[in-house]
CSV table of C-alpha atoms and ligand atoms in Angstrom, one decimal:
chain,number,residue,atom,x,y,z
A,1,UNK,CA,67.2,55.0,70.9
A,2,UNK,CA,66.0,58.1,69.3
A,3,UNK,CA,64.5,56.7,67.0
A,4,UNK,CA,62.7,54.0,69.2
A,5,UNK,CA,61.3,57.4,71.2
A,6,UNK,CA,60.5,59.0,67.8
A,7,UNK,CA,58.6,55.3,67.2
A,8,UNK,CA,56.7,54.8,70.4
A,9,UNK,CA,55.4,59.0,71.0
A,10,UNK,CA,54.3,58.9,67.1
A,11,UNK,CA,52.7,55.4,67.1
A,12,UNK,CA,51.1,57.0,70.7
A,13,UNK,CA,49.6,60.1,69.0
A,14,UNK,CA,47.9,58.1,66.1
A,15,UNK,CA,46.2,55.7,69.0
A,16,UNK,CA,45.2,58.7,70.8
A,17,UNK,CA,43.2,60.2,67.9
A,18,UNK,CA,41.9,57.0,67.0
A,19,UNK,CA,40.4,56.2,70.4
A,20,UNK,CA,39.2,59.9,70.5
A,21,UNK,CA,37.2,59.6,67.3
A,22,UNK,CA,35.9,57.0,68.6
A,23,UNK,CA,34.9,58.1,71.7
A,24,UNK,CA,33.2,60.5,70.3
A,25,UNK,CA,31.4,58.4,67.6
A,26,UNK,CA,29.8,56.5,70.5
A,27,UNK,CA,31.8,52.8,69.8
A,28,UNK,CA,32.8,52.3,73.7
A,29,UNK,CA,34.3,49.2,73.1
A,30,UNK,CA,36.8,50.3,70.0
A,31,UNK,CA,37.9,52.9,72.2
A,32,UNK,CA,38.3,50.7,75.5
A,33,UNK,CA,40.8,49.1,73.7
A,34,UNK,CA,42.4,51.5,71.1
A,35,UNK,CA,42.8,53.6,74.9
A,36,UNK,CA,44.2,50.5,76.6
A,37,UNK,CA,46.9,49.4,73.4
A,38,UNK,CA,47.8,53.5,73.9
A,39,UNK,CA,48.7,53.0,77.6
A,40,UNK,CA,51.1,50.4,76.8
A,41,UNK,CA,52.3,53.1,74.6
A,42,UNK,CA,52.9,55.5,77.0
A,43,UNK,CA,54.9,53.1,79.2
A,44,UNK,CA,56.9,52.4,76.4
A,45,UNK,CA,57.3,56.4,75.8
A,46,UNK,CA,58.2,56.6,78.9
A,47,UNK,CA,60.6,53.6,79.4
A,48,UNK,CA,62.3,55.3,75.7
A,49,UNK,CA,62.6,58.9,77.3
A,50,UNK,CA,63.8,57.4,80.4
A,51,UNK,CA,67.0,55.4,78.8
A,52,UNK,CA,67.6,59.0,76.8
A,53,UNK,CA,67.6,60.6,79.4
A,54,UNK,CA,69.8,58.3,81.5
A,55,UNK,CA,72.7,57.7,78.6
A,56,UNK,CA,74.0,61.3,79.2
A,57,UNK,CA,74.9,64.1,81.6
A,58,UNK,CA,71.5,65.6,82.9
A,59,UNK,CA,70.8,69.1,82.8
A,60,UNK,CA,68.3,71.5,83.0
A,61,UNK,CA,66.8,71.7,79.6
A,62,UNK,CA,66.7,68.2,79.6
A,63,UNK,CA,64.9,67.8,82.9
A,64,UNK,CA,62.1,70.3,81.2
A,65,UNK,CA,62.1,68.3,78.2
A,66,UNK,CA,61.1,65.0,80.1
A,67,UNK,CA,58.7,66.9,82.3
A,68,UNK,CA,56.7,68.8,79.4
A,69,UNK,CA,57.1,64.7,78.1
A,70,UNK,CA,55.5,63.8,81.3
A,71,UNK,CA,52.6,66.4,81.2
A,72,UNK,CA,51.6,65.5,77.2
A,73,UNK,CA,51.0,61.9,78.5
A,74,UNK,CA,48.8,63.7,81.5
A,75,UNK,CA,46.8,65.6,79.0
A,76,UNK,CA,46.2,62.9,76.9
A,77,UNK,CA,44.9,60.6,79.6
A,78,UNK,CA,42.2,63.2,80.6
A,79,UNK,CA,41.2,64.6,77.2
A,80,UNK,CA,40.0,60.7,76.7
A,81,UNK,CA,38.7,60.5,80.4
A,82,UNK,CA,36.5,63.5,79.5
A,83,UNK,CA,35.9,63.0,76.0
A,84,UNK,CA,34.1,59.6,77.6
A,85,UNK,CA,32.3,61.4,79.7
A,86,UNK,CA,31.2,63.9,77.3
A,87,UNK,CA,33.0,67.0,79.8
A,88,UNK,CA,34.3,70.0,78.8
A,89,UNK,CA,37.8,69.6,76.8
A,90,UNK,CA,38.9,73.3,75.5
A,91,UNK,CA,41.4,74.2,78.6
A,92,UNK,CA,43.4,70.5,78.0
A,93,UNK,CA,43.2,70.8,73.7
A,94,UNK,CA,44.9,74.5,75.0
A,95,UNK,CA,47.4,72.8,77.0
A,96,UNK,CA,48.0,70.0,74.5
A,97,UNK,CA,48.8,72.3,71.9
A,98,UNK,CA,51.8,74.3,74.2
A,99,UNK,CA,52.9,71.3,75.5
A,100,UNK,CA,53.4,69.8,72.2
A,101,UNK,CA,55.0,72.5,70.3
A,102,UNK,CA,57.2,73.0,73.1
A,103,UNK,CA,58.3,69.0,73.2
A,104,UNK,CA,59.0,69.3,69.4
A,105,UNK,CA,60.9,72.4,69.8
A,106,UNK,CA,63.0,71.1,73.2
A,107,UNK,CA,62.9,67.7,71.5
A,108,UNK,CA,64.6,68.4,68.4
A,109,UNK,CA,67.1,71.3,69.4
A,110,UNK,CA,68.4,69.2,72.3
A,111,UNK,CA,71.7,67.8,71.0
A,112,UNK,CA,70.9,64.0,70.8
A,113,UNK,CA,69.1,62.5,67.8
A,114,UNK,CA,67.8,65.0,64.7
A,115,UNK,CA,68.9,68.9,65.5
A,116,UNK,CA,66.4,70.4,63.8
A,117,UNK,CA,65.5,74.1,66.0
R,1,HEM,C1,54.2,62.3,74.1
R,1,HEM,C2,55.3,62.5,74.8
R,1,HEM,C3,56.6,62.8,74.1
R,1,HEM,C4,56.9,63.4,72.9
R,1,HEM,C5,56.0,63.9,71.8
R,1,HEM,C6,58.4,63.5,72.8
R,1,HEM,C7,59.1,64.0,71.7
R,1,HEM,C8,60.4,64.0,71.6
R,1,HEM,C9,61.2,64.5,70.5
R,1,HEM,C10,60.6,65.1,69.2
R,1,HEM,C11,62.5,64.3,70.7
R,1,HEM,C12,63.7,64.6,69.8
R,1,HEM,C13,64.2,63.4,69.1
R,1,HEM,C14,65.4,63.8,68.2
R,1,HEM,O1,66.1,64.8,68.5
R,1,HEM,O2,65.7,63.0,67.3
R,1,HEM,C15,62.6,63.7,72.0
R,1,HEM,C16,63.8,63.3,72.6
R,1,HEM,C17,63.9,63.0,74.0
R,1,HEM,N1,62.9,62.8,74.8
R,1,HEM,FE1,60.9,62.8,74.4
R,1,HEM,N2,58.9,63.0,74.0
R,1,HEM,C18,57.9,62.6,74.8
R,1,HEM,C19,58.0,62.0,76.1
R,1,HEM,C20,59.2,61.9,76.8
R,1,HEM,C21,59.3,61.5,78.2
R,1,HEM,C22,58.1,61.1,79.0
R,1,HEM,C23,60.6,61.6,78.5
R,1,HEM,C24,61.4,61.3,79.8
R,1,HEM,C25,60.9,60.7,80.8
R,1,HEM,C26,61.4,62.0,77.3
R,1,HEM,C27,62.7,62.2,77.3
R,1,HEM,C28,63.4,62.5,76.1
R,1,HEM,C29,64.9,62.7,76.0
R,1,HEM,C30,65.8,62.6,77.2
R,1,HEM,C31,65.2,63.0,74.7
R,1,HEM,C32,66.6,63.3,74.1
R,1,HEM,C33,66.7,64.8,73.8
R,1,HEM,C34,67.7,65.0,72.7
R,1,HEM,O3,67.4,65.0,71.5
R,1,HEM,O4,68.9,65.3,73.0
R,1,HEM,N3,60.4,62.2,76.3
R,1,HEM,N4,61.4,63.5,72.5
């Protein structure tokens, strides 16, 4: 299941660039869609973390590993949002980048899975 997780969140943060460099290059319509096949993605992210989370005795760091999970998928929703819109991005690229090392690092020193921190 780990590696299903690994799967969907990687597979997710390829989509999301694509759709953002696309945004950006002004083709609405590639992005609609890249942006729509990525929030399949995130339900299946989610669904993945979920069944992690479930198989084993819930605590604490585990709990802040699924939320800063939770907030990543946020951040990503809204940099596209914006980027759309052509609004401001800098405070969510700031936010993206400490959730994200934090995921890894929670991620992969959390027992289940690779044990890499
Ligand atoms: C884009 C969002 C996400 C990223 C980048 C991400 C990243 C990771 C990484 C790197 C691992 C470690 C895998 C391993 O040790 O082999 C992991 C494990 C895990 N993730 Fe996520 N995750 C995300 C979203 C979520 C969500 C939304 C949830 C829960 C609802 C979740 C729950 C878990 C759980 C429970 C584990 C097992 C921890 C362990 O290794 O013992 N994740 N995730």
């Amino acid at each position: 299941m780990t590696h299903a997780h690994i799967t969907t969140w990687v597979l997710g943060a390829i989509l999301f660039f694509v759709a953002l460099s696309m945004y950006k290059g002004g083709n609405e319509k590639g992005a609609k869609i890249t942006h729509m096949i990525l929030r399949v993605f995130y339900l299946l992210i989610l669904a993945t973390g979920f069944m992690l989370l479930f198989s084993i005795n819930i605590d604490l760091l585990y709990i802040l590993k699924a939320a800063v999970g939770l907030w990543i998928i946020a951040i990503m929703e809204f940099i596209l949002m914006k980027t759309g819109k052509r609004e401001q991005t800098k405070v969510l690229w700031i936010q993206f980048a400490i959730a994200f090392i934090l995921v890894l690092l929670l991620g992969f020193s959390l027992p289940m899975g690779f044990d890499w921190f």
